[in-house]
Short mmCIF file of C-alpha atoms in Angstrom, two decimals:
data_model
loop_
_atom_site.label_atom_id
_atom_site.label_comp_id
_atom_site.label_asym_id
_atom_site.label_seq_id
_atom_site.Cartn_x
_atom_site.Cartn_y
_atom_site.Cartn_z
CA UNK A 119 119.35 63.79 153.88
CA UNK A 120 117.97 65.85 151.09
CA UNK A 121 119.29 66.17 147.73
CA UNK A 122 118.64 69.07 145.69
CA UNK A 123 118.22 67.62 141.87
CA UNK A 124 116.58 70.55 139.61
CA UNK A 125 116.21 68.08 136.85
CA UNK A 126 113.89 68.69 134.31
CA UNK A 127 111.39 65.92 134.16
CA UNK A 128 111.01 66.42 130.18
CA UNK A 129 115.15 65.97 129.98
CA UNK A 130 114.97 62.20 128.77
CA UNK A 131 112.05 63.29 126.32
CA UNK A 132 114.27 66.52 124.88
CA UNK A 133 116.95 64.15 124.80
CA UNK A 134 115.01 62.10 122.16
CA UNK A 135 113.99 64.54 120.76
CA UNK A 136 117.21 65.88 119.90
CA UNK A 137 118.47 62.91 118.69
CA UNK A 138 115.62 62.13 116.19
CA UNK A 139 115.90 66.32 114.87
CA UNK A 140 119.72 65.82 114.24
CA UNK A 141 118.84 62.32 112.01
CA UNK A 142 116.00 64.36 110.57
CA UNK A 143 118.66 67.23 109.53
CA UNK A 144 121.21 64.75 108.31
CA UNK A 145 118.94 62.48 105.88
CA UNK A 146 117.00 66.33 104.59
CA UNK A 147 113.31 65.05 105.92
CA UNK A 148 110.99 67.55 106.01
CA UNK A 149 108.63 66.39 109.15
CA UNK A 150 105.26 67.98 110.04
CA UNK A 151 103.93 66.67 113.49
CA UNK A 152 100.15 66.93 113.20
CA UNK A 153 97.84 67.43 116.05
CA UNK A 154 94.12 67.54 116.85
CA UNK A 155 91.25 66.40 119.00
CA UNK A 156 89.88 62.97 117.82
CA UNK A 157 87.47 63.52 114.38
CA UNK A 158 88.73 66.64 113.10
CA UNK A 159 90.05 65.06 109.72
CA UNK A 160 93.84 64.68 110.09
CA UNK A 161 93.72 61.01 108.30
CA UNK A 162 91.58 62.70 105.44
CA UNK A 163 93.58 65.61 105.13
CA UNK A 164 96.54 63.75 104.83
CA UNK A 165 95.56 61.21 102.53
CA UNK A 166 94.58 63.82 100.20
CA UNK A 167 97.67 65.44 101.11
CA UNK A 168 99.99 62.46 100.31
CA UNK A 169 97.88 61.61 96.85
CA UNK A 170 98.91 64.93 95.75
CA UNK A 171 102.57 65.27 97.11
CA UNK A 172 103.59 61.62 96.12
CA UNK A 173 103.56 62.56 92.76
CA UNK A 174 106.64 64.73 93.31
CA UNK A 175 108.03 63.90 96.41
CA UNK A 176 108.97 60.50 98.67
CA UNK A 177 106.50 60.36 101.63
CA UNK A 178 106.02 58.50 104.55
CA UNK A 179 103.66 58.87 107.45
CA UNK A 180 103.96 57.90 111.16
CA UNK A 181 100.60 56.85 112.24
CA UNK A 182 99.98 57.65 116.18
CA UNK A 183 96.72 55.76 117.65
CA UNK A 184 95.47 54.04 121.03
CA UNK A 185 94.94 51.39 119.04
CA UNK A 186 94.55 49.79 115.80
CA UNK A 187 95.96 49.75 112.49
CA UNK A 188 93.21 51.06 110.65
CA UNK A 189 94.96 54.85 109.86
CA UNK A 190 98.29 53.48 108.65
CA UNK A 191 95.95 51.04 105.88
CA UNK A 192 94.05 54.18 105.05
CA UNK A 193 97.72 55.92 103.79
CA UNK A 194 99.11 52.44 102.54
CA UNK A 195 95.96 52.44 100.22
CA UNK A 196 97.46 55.77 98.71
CA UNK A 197 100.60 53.87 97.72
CA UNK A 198 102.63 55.61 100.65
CA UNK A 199 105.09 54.14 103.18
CA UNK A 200 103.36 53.93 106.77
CA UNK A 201 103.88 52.96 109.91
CA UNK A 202 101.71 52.51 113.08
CA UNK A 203 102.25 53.11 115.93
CA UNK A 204 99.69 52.02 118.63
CA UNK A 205 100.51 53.75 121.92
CA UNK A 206 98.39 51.08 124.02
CA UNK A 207 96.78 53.54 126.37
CA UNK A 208 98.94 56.68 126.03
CA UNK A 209 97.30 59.53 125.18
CA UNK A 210 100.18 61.12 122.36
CA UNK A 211 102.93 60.40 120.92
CA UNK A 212 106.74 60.84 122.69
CA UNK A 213 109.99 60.76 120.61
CA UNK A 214 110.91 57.66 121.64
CA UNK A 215 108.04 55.89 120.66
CA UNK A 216 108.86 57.71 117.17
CA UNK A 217 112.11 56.65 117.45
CA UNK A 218 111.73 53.55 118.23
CA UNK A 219 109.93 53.22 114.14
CA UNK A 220 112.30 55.27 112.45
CA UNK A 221 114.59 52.03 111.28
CA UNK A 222 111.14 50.65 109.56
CA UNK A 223 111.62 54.22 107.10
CA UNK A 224 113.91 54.64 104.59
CA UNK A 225 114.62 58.17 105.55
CA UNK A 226 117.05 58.59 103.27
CA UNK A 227 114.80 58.56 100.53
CA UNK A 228 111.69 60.33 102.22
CA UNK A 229 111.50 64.06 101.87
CA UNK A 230 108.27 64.52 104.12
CA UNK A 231 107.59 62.65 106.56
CA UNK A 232 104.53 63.45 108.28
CA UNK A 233 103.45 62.64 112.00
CA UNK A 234 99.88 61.74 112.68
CA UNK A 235 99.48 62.11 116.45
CA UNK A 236 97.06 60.83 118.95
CA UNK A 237 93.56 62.29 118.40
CA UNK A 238 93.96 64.71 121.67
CA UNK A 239 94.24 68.41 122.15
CA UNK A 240 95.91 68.54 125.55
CA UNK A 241 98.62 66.43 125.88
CA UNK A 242 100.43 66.03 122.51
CA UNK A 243 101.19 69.72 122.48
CA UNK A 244 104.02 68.69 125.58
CA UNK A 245 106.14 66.29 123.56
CA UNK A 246 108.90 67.50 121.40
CA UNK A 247 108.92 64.73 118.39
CA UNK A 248 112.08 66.46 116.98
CA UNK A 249 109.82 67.55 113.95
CA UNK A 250 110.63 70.51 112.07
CA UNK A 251 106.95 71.89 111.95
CA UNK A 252 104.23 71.65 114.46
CA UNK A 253 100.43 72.14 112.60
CA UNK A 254 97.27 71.82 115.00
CA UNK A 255 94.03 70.69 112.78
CA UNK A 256 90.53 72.28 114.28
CA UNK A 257 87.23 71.01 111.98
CA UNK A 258 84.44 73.67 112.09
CA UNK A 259 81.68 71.77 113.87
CA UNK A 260 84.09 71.80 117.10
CA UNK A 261 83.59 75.28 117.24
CA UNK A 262 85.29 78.76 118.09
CA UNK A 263 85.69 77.63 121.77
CA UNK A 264 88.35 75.24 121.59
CA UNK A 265 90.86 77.91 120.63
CA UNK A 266 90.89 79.57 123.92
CA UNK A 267 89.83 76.41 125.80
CA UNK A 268 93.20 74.55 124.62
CA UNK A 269 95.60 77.55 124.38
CA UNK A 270 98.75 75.64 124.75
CA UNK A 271 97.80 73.53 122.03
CA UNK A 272 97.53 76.62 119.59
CA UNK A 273 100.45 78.56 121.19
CA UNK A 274 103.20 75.93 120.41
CA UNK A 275 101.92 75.55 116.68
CA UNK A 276 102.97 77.50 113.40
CA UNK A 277 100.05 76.66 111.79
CA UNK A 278 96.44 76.00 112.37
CA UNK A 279 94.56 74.35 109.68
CA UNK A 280 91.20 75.00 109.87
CA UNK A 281 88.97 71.94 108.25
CA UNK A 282 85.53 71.03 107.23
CA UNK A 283 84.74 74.60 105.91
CA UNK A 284 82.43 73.19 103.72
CA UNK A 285 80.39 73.00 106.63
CA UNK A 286 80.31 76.63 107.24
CA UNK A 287 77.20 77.77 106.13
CA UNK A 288 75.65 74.90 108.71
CA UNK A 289 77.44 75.03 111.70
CA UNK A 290 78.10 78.28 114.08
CA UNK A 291 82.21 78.68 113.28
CA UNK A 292 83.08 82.28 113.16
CA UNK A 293 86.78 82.60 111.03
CA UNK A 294 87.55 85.76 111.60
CA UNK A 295 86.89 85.42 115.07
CA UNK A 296 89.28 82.18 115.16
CA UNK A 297 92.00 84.58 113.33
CA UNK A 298 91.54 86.92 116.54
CA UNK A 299 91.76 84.45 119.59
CA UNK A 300 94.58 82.42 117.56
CA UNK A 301 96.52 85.79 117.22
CA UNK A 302 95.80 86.56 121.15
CA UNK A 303 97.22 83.00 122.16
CA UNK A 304 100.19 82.86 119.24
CA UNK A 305 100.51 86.00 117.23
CA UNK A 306 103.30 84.08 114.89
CA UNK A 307 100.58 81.45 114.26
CA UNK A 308 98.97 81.17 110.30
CA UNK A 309 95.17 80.19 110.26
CA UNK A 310 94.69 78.43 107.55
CA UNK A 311 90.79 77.30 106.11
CA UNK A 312 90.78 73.93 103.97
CA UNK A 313 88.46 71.18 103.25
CA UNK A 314 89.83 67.83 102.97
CA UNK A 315 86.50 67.14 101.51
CA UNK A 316 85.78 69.51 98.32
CA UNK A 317 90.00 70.47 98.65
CA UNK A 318 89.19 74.40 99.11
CA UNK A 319 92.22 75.74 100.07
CA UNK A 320 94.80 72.70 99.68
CA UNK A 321 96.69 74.52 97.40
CA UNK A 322 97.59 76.84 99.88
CA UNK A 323 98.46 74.24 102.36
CA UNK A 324 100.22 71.93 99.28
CA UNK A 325 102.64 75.24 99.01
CA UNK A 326 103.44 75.59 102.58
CA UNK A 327 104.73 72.37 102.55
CA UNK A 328 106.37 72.83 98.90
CA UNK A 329 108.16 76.24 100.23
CA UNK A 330 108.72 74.59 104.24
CA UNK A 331 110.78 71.90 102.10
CA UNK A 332 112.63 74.07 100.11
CA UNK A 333 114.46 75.75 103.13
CA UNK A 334 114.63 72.56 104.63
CA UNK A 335 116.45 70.74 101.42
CA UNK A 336 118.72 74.02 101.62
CA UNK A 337 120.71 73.56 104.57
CA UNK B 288 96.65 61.12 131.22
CA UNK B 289 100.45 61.50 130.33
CA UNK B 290 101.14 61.85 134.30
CA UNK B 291 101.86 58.58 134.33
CA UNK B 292 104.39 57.83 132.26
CA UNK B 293 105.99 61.29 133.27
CA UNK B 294 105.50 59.89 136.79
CA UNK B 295 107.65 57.21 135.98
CA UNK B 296 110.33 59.57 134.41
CA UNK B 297 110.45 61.64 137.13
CA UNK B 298 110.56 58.50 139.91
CA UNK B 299 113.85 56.83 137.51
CA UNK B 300 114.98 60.35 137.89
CA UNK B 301 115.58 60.23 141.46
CA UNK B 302 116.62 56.27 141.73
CA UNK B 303 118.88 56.95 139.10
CA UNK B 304 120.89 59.68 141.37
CA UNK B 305 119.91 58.19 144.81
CA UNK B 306 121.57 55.33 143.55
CA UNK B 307 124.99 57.26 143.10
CA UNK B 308 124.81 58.96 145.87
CA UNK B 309 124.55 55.10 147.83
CA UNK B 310 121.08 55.77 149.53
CA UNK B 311 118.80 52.96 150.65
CA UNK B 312 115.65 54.67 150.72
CA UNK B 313 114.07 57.59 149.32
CA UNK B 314 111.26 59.48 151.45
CA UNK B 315 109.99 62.24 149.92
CA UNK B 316 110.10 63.72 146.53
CA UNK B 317 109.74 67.81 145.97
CA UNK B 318 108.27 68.74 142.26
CA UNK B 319 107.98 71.90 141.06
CA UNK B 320 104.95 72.09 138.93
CA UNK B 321 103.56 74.89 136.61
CA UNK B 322 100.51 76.22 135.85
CA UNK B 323 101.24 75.94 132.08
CA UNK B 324 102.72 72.74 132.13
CA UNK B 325 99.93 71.01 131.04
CA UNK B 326 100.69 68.56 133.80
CA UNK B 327 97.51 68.13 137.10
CA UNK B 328 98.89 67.68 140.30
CA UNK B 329 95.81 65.19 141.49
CA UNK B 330 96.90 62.97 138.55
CA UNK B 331 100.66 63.37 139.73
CA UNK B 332 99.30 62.29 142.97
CA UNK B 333 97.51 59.42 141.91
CA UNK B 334 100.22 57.99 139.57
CA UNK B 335 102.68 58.55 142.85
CA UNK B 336 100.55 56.32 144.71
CA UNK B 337 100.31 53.79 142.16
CA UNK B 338 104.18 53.33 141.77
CA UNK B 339 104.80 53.22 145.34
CA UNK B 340 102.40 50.75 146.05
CA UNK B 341 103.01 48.61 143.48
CA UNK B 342 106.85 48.88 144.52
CA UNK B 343 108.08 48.87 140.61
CA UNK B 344 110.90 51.39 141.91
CA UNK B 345 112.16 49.70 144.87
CA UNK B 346 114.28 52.76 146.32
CA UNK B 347 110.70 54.33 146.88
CA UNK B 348 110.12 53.55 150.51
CA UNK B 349 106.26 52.80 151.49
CA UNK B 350 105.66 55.47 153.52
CA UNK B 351 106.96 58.36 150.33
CA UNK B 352 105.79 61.39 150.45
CA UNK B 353 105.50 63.70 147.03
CA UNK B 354 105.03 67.60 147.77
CA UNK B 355 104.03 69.29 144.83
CA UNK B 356 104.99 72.91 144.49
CA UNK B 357 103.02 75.15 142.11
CA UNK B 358 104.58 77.65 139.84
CA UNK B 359 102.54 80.47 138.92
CA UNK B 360 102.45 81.26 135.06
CA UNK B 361 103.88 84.73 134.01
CA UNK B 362 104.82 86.65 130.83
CA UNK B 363 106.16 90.04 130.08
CA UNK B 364 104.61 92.04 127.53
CA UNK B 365 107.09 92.80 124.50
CA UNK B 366 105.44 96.38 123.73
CA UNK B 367 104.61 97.83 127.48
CA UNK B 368 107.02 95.89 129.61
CA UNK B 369 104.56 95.18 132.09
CA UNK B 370 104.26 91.65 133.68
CA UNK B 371 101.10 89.24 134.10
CA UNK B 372 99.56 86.13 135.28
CA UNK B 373 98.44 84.63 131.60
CA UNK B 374 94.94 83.46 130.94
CA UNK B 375 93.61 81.90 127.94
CA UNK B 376 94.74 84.33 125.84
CA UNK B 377 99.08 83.82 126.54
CA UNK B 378 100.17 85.87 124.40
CA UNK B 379 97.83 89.10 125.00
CA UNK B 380 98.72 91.99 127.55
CA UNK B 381 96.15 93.06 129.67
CA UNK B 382 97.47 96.69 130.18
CA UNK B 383 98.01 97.74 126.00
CA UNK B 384 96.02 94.23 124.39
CA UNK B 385 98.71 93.40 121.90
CA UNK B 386 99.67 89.98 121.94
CA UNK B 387 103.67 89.99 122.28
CA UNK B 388 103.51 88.28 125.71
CA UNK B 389 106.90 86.02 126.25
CA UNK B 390 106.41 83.52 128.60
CA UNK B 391 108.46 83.75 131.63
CA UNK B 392 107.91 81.36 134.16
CA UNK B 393 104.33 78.63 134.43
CA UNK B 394 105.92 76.07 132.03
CA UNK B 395 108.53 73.89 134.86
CA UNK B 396 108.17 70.66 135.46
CA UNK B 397 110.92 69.33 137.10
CA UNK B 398 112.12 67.49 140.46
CA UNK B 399 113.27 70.19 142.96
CA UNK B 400 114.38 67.99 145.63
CA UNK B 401 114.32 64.75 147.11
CA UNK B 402 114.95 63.26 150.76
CA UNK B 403 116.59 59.69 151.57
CA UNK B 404 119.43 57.94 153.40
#
């Protein structure tokens, strides 16, 4: 006999999901979910991120890594709650693995909590963490192609931070040419050049946060 | 690889309703899979394989089949109305180049059907 179902595969995942937004809502965390291939920066940029925020705000970080410990110890050495989570072969995170940390935060007190994911351009882009904010990082030396070559990626992110320009006069990354394939794939998308390495163009990024958290404390 | 673990959703998916509806056995599993879904059907294939052989769902008779129907991705331009197949670029009509493309279909993944007793 044959059943029709039309279930949505993701439904358990978008459940989760759900359920971690509405605690998100209810406690007033800000949270970024940050996503990149392996090596473009994301621990760097955020610990330079959380030494400057912590100074004003509560922060904690959800670490997301095959394996090891070694990126939550890197955030923990900035004096800022973190938690790993080591996916043990899984290439991203899903919101119940976030979930499944979110009693080892006192969310209460945290206004940003920020989401490393899984060093991987392909399948984090999939999961719904319940985030507020979805921010894809792409470092110079990876060059112009991976824009097109990974459109999902950069068409179901707000933001794309663009690190490691003070490589730019050394490697061939063309940003005005990124503005143009990012606005072909996700014309509501914001390109956005930093360094986590000299800090050009943090400020920038610090007030995107500063003003995302603002509307977020509002509601 | 994510098909795995999506795999395994998608397998407790069916158990889960073959149960209720009292079946022994289920023989064949229909998904309907998108071009944008960021999901390969040879990986859905070879995660299928691996869960019925290894017989962690044991409604999944050994001789399952899993037919894989493709959904081909499509978006209508905002600004000229026209509809097209996506490529890289989503977002960007080919007929007027502006990129206001709304996706309209390539994203499904979901189970379509599924045959026991």
């Amino acid at each position: 006999m044959k059943i029709t179902l039309e279930k949505n595969v993701m439904e358990n995942n978008d459940r989760a999901a759900a359920f971690n937004r509405q605690l998100f809502n209810k406690t007033k965390t800000l949270v970024i979910n940050i996503m990149s291939s392996p090596g473009a920066g994301k621990t760097t940029i955020l610990e330079r991120t959380v030494a400057e925020l912590s100074k004003d705000y509560h922060i904690g970080v959800i670490e997301g890594d095959i394996a090891t410990e070694r990126d939550a110890d890197r955030i923990r050495k900035k004096g800022v709650e973190a938690v790993q989570i080591a996916t043990e072969g899984e290439c991203h995170l899903d919101p119940r693995m976030v979930a499944k940390v979110l009693p080892e935060l006192d969310l209460d007190a945290i206004d940003i909590l920020f989401i490393e994911n899984v060093g991987n351009l392909v399948c984090p882009s999939e999961f719904d963490l319940g985030q507020n904010h979805r921010v894809v990082v792409l470092s110079t030396p990876e060059g112009n192609d991976k824009i097109p070559k990974y459109p999902l990626m950069f068409h179901v992110t707000e933001l794309a931070l663009i690190n490691k320009v003070d490589l730019l006069p050394h490697v061939s990354f063309d940003l005005d040419k990124a503005r143009e394939d990012l606005r072909a794939i996700q014309p509501n998308s914001r390109l956005m050049p930093i360094s986590a390495k000299s800090g050009e163009g943090f400020e920038t990024w610090i007030d995107w946060i500063r003003a995302n958290l603002e509307a977020c404390q509002k509601h | 690889m994510h098909e795995m673990g999506l795999m395994e959703d998608a397998l407790e998916l069916v158990a889960e309703d073959a149960e209720k509806h009292a079946f022994q056995s289920v023989d064949k599993i229909s998904l309907i899979v998108g071009d944008l879904s960021n999901v390969l059907p040879d990986a859905l294939r070879f995660a299928f394989d691996a869960f019925r052989e290894s017989g962690q769902i044991p409604i999944l008779s050994q001789q399952a089949s899993l037919e894989i129907i493709p959904e081909k991705g499509l978006a209508k331009c905002a600004v000229c109305g026209i509809t097209y197949e996506p490529n890289a670029f989503i977002a960007t009509c080919p007929e007027c180049g502006m990129p206001f493309g709304v996706l309209l279909a390539g994203e499904t993944f979901k189970i379509e059907s599924y045959e026991g007793s």
